[in-house]
Coordinates of C-alpha atoms and ligand atoms in Angstrom, one line a residue:
X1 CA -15.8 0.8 -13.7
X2 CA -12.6 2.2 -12.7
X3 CA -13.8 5.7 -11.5
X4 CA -16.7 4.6 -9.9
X5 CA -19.2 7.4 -8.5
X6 CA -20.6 5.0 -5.9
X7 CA -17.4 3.3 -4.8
X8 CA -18.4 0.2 -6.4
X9 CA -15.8 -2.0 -8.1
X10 CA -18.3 -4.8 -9.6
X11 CA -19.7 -6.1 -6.2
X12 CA -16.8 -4.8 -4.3
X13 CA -16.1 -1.9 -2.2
X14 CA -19.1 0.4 -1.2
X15 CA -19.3 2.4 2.0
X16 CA -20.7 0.0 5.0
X17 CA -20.9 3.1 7.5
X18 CA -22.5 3.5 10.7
X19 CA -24.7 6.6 10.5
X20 CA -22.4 8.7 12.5
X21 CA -19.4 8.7 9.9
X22 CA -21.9 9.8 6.6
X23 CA -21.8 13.3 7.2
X24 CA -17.9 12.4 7.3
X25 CA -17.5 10.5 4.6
X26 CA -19.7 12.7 2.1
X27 CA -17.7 15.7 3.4
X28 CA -14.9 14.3 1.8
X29 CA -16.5 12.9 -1.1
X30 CA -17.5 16.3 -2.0
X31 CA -14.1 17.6 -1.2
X32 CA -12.4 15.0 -3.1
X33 CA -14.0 15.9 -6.3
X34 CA -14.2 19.5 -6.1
X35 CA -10.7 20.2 -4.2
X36 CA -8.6 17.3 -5.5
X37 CA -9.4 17.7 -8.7
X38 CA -8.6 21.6 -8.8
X39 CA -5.6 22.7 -10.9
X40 CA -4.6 24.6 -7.5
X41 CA -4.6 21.0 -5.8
X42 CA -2.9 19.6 -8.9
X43 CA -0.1 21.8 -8.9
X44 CA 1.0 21.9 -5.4
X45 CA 1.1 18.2 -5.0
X46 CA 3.1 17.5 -8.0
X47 CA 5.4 20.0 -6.6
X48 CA 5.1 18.4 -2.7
X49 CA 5.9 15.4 -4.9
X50 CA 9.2 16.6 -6.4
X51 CA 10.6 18.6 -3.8
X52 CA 9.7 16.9 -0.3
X53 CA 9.5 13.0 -1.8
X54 CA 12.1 13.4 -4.1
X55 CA 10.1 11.8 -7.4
X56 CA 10.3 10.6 -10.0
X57 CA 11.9 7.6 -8.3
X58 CA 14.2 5.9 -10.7
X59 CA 13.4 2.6 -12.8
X60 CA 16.5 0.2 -12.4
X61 CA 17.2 -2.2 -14.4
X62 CA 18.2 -5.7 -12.5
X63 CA 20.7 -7.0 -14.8
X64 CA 22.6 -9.4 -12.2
X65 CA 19.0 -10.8 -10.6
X66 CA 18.1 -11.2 -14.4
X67 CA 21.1 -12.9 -15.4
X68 CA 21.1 -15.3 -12.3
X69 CA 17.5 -16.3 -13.5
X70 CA 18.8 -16.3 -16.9
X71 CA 15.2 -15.6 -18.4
X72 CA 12.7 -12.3 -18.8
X73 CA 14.5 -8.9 -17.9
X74 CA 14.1 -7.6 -14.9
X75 CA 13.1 -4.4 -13.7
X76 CA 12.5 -2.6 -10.4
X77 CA 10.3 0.3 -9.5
X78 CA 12.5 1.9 -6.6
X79 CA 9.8 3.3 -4.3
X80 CA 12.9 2.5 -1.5
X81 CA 14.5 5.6 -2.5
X82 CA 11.1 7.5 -2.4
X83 CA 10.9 9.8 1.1
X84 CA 11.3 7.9 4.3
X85 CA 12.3 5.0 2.2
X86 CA 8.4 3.7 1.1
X87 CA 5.5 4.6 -1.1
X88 CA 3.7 5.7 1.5
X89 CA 4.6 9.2 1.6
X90 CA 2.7 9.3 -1.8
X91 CA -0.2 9.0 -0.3
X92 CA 0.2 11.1 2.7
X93 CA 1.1 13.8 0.8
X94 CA -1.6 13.9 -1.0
X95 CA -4.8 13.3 1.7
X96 CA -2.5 15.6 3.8
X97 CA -2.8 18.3 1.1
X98 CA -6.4 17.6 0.8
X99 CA -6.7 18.0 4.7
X100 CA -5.4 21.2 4.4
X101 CA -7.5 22.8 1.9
X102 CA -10.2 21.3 3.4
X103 CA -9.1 23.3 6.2
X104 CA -8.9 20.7 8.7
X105 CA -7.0 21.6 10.9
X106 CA -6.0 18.0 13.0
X107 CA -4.9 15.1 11.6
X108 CA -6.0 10.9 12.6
X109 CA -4.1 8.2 11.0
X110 CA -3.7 4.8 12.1
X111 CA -0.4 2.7 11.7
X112 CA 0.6 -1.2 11.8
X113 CA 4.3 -1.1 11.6
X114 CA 4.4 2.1 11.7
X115 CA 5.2 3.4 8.3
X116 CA 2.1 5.1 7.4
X117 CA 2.5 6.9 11.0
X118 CA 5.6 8.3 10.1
X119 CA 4.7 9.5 6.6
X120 CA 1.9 11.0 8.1
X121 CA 3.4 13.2 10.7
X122 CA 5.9 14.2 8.6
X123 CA 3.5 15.8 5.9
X124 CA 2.1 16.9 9.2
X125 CA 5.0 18.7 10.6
X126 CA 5.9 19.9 6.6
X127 CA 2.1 21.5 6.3
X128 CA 1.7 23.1 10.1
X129 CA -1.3 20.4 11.0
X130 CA -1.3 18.6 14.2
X131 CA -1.6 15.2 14.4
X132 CA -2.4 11.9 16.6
X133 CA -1.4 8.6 15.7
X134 CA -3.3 5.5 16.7
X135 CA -0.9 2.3 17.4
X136 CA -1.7 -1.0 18.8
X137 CA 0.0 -1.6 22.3
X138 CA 1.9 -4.8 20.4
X139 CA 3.0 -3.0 17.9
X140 CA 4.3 0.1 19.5
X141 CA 6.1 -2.1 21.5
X142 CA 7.5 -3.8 18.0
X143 CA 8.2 -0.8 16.6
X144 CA 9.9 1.2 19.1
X145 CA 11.7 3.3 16.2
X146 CA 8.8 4.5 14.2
X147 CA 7.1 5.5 17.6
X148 CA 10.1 8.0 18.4
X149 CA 10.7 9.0 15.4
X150 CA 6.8 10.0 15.0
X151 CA 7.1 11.9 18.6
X152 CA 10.1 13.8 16.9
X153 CA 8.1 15.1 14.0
X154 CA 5.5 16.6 16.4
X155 CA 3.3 14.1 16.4
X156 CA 1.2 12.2 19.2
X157 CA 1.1 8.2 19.1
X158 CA -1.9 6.7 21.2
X159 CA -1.6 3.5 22.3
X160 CA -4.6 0.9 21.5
X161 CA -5.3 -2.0 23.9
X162 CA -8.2 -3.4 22.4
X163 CA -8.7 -6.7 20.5
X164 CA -5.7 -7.8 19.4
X165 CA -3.7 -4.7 20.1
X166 CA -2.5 -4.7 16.1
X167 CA -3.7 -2.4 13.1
X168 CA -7.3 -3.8 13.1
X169 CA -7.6 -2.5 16.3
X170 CA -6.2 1.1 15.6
X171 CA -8.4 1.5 12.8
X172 CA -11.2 0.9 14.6
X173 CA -10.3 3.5 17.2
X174 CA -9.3 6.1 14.7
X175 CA -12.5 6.3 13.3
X176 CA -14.0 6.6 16.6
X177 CA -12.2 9.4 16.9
X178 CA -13.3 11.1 13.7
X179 CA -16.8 10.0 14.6
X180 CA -16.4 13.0 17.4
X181 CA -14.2 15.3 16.5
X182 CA -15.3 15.7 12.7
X183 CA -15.9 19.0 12.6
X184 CA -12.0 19.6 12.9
X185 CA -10.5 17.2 12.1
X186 CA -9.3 14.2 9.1
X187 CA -8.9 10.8 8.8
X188 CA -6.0 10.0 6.4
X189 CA -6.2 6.2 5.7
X190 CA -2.6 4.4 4.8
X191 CA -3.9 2.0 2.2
X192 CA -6.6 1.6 -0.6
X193 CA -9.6 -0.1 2.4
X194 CA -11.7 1.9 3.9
X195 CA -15.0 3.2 2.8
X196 CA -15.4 5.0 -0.6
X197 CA -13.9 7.7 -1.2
X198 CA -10.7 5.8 0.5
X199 CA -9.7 3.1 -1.6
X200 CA -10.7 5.4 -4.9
X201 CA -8.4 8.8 -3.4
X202 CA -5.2 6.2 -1.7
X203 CA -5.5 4.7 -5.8
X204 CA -5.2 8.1 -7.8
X205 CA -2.5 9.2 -5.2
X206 CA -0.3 6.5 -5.6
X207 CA -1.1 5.7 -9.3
X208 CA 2.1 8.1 -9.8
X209 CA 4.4 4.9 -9.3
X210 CA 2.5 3.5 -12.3
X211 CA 2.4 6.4 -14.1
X212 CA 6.1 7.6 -14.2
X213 CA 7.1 3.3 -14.7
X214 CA 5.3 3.2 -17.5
X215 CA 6.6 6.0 -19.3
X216 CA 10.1 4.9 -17.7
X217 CA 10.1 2.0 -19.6
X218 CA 8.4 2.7 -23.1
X219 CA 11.4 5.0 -23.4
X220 CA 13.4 2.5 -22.4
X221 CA 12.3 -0.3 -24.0
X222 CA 10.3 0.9 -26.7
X223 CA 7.5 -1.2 -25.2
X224 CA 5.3 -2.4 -22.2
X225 CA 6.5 -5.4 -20.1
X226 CA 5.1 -8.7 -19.8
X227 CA 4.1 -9.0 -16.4
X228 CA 3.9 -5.9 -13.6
X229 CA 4.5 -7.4 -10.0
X230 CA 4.1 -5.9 -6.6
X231 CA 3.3 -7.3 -2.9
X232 CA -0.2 -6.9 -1.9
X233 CA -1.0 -5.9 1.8
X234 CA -3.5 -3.7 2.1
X235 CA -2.9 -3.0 -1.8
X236 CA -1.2 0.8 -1.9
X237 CA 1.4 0.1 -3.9
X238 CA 0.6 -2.6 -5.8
X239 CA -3.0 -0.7 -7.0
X240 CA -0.4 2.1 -7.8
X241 CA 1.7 -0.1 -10.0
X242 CA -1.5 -1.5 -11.7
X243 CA -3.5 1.1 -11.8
X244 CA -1.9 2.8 -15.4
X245 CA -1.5 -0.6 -17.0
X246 CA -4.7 -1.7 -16.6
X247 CA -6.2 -1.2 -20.2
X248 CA -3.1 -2.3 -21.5
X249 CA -4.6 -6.1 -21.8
X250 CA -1.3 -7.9 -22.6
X251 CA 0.3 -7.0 -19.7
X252 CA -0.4 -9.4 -16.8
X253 CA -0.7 -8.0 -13.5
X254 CA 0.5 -10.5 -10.0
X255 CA -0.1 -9.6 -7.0
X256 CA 2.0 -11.3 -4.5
X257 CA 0.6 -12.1 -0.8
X258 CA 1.9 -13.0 2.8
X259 CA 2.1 -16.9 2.4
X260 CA 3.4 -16.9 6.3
X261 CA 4.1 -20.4 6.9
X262 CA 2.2 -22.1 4.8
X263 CA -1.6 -20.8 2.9
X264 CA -2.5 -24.4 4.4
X265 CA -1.5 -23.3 7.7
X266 CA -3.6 -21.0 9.8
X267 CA -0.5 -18.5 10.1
X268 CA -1.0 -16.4 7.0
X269 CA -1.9 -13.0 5.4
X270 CA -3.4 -14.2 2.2
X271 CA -6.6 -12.4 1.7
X272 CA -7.1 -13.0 -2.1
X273 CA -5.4 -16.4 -2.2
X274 CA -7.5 -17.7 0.5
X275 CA -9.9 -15.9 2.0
X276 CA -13.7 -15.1 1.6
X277 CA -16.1 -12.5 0.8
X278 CA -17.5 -10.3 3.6
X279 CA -17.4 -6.2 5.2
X280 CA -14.7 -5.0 7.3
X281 CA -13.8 -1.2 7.7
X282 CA -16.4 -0.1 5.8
X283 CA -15.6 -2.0 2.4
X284 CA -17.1 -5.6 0.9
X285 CA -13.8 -7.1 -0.3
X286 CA -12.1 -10.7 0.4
X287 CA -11.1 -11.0 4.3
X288 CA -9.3 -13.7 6.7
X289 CA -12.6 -14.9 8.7
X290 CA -13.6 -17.8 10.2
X291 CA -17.3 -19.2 9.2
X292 CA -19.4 -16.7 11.5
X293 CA -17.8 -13.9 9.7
X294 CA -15.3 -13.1 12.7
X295 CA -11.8 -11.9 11.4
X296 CA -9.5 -14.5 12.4
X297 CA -5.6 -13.8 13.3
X298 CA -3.2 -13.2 10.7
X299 CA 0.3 -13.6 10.6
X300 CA 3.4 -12.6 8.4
X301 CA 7.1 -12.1 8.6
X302 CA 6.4 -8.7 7.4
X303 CA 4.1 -6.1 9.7
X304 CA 3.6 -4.5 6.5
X305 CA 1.7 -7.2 4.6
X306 CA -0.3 -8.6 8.3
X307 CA -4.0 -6.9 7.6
X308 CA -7.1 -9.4 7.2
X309 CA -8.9 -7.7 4.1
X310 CA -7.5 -6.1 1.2
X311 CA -8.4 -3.2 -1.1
X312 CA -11.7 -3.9 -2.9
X313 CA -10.2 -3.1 -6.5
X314 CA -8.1 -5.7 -5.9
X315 CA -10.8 -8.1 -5.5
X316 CA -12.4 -7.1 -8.4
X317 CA -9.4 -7.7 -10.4
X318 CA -9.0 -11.1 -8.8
X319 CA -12.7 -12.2 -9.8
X320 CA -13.2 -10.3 -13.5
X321 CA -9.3 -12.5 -13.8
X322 CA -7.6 -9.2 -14.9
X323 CA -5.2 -9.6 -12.6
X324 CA -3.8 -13.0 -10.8
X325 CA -2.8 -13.4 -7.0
X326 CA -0.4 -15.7 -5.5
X327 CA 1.3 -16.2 -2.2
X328 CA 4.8 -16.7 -1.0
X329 CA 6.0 -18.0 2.5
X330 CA 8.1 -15.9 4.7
X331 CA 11.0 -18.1 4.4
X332 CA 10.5 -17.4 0.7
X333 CA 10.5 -14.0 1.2
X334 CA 13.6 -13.9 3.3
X335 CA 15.5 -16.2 1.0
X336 CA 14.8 -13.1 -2.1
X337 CA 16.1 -10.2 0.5
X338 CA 19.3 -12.1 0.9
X339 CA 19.8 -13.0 -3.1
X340 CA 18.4 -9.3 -3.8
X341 CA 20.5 -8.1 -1.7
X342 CA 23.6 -9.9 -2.3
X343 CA 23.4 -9.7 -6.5
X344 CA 21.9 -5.9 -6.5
X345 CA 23.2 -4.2 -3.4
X346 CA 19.5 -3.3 -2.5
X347 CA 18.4 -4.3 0.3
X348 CA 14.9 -4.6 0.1
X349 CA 11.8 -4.4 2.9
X350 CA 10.2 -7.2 3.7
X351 CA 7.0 -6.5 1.7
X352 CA 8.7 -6.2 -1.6
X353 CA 10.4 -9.3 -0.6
X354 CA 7.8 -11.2 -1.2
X355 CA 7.2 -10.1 -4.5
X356 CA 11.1 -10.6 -5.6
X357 CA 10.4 -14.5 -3.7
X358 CA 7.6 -15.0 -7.2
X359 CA 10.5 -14.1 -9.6
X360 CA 12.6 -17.8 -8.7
X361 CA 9.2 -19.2 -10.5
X362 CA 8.4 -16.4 -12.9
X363 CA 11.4 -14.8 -14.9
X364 CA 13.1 -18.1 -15.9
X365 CA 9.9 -19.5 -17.2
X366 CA 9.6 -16.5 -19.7
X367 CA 12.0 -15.3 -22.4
X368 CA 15.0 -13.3 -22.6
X369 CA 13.0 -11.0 -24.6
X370 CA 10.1 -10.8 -22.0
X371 CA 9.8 -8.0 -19.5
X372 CA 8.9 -7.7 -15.4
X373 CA 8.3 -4.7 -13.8
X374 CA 8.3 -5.4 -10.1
X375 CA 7.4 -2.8 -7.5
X376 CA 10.4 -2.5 -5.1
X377 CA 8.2 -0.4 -2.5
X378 CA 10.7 0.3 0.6
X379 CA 13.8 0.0 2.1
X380 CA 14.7 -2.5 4.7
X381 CA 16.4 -0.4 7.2
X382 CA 13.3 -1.1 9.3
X383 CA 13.2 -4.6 9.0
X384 CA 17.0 -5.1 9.9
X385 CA 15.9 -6.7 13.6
X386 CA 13.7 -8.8 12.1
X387 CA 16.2 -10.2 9.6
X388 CA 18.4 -11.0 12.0
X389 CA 16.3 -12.8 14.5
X390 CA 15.5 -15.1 11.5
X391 CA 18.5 -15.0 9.2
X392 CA 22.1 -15.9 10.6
X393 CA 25.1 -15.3 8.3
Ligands
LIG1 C1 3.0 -0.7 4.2 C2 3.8 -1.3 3.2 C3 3.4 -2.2 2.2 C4 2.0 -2.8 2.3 O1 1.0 -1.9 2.0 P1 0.2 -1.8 0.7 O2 -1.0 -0.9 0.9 O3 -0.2 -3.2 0.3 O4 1.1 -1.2 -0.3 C5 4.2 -2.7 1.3 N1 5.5 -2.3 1.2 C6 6.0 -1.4 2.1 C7 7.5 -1.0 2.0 C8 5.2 -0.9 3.1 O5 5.7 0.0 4.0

């Protein structure tokens, strides 16, 4: 089940591909196996991962956050001090790696908050491949920072005006793209959605967080924690986390969603929580739609965690009940930056915020001898605006 050959994950995932794109997506189906798998491969991406991302990142123990709770110990996962401040580089590293060897020579990428954009050109710049960007007009306007500092690593950000002018949009338009100009040229996805291979490659990429936590803490702790928690957007990082501890059946994986204002509201992001079964992007996976199947607006404090599907693993884990997904608000969310900030000196991205927001139920329900590993997955230098248009101190 967990390496599937034909992209299924129980009844999940799949590739739900115009014609156009299987030459495409077999292309790198074949390349995925034969090149990513290669000891050549292997070796230069552990060493991209070392040199240019600066891994292992550290595992921290919380001890203030875990006192204030006065339950389970807490421990972070600091993907913030990855990189460019996110796990994201993970991933672009490797499919940009991949791209390479493949010898592609142009690289397509689409970004929300523009995160994944920046990761990608700056493996871009790192490996000599050029590269366009696809952005919705809203949220190039939004993130005016991540758009110049993409032009100043070489790359070119197109602006999208279709639809709702946000990441939905962009993906559709980068895969146009590749549509024509396969023959030179890449699509590197930024989360684990998309059509198989996607969700599969983004998983083994960014199963190094998972991997280097849980040897972090057997030798720390002599044993595997309770629960492993991350925030679930797309599902990179939390997928990541899981991914290693996923035959270790004592250990509880949460996922932790964009409540927005309310799961009762309309003004949410919580896929797995509350939405239904259907195809968007070329995977079957749980989505925000209304009855006719049309994807409906999302909304959430963080850009981050605002997409209207989610990885297909993830919903396979929600439905076989290996793992559990919940939902916090924004004002939740903002209210754990603050605390996270002010008892660790971290301060955290909004994404990850959400997933510190579930420990004020979790860790003083559990045991001081009980164990959270929670996935701190950026920095929030880039949220800073947005804090302070909602937080006054
Ligand atoms: C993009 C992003 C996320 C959400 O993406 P996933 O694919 O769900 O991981 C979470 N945290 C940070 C810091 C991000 O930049």
């Amino acid at each position: 089940m967990n390496n599937p050959k034909n992209g299924f994950y129980g009844e999940f995932g799949g590739k739900f591909i115009p014609e156009t794109l299987s030459y495409a997506i077999e292309e790198l189906n074949e390349n995925y196996e034969k090149i990513g798998k290669s000891e050549d491969f292997q070796n230069q991406f552990q060493s991209l991962l070392k040199e240019f991302v600066g891994r292992p990142t550290s595992l921290y123990y919380a001890k203030n956050l875990s006192d204030h709770f006065g339950g389970a110990k807490i421990y972070f996962k600091r993907e913030d001090l990855a990189h460019l401040g996110a796990h994201k580089i993970n991933n672009a590293v490797g499919q940009g790696l991949l791209a390479k060897l493949m010898g592609k020579k142009r690289i397509i990428a689409e970004t929300g908050a523009g995160q994944h954009g920046v990761a990608t050109a700056a493996i871009c710049a790192k490996l000599g491949l050029n590269c366009v960007v696809y952005m919705g007009e809203e949220d190039i306007q939004r993130q005016s920072l991540n758009v110049y500092r993409m032009k100043l690593l070489g790359t070119e950000v197109v602006s999208v005006s279709s639809g709702s002018k946000t990441l939905k949009d962009a993906i559709n338009e980068a895969m146009r793209d590749w549509v024509t100009n396969v023959n030179n040229s890449y699509y590197l996805i930024g989360s684990v959605i998309g059509p198989h291979p996607y969700p599969l490659m983004v998983r083994d990429f960014q199963s190094v967080i998972g991997t280097e936590a849980r040897e972090e803490i057997l030798k720390v702790e002599k044993k595997l924690p309770n629960y492993v928690i991350a925030c679930v957007g797309g599902g990179s990082n939390a997928m990541g986390l899981f991914y290693p501890f996923v035959e270790d059946k004592d250990v509880n994986l949460v996922g932790v969603e964009a409540g927005g204002k309310g799961v009762d509201t309309n003004e949410h992001s919580a896929t797995l929580v509350k939405g239904s079964i259907g195809v968007l992007h070329g995977t079957k996976t749980y989505l925000i739609q209304d009855d006719d199947g049309q994807i409906t607006e999302t909304h959430s404090i963080s850009a981050g965690l605002d997409y209207p599907g989610v990885g297909p693993e993830h919903s396979y884990l929600k439905d076989s009940e290996r793992a559990n997904y919940v939902a916090v608000t924004d004002q939740q969310a903002l209210k754990a930056l603050a605390l996270t900030s002010n008892l660790e000196g971290i301060i955290p991205a909004l994404e990850p915020a959400h997933a510190l927001a579930y420990l004020e139920e979790l860790a003083p329900s559990l045991g001081k001898d009980q164990i959270i590993l929670l996935g701190l997955s950026g920095r929030g230098d880039k949220d800073i605006s947005t804090i302070m248009q909602n937080m006054s101190l």
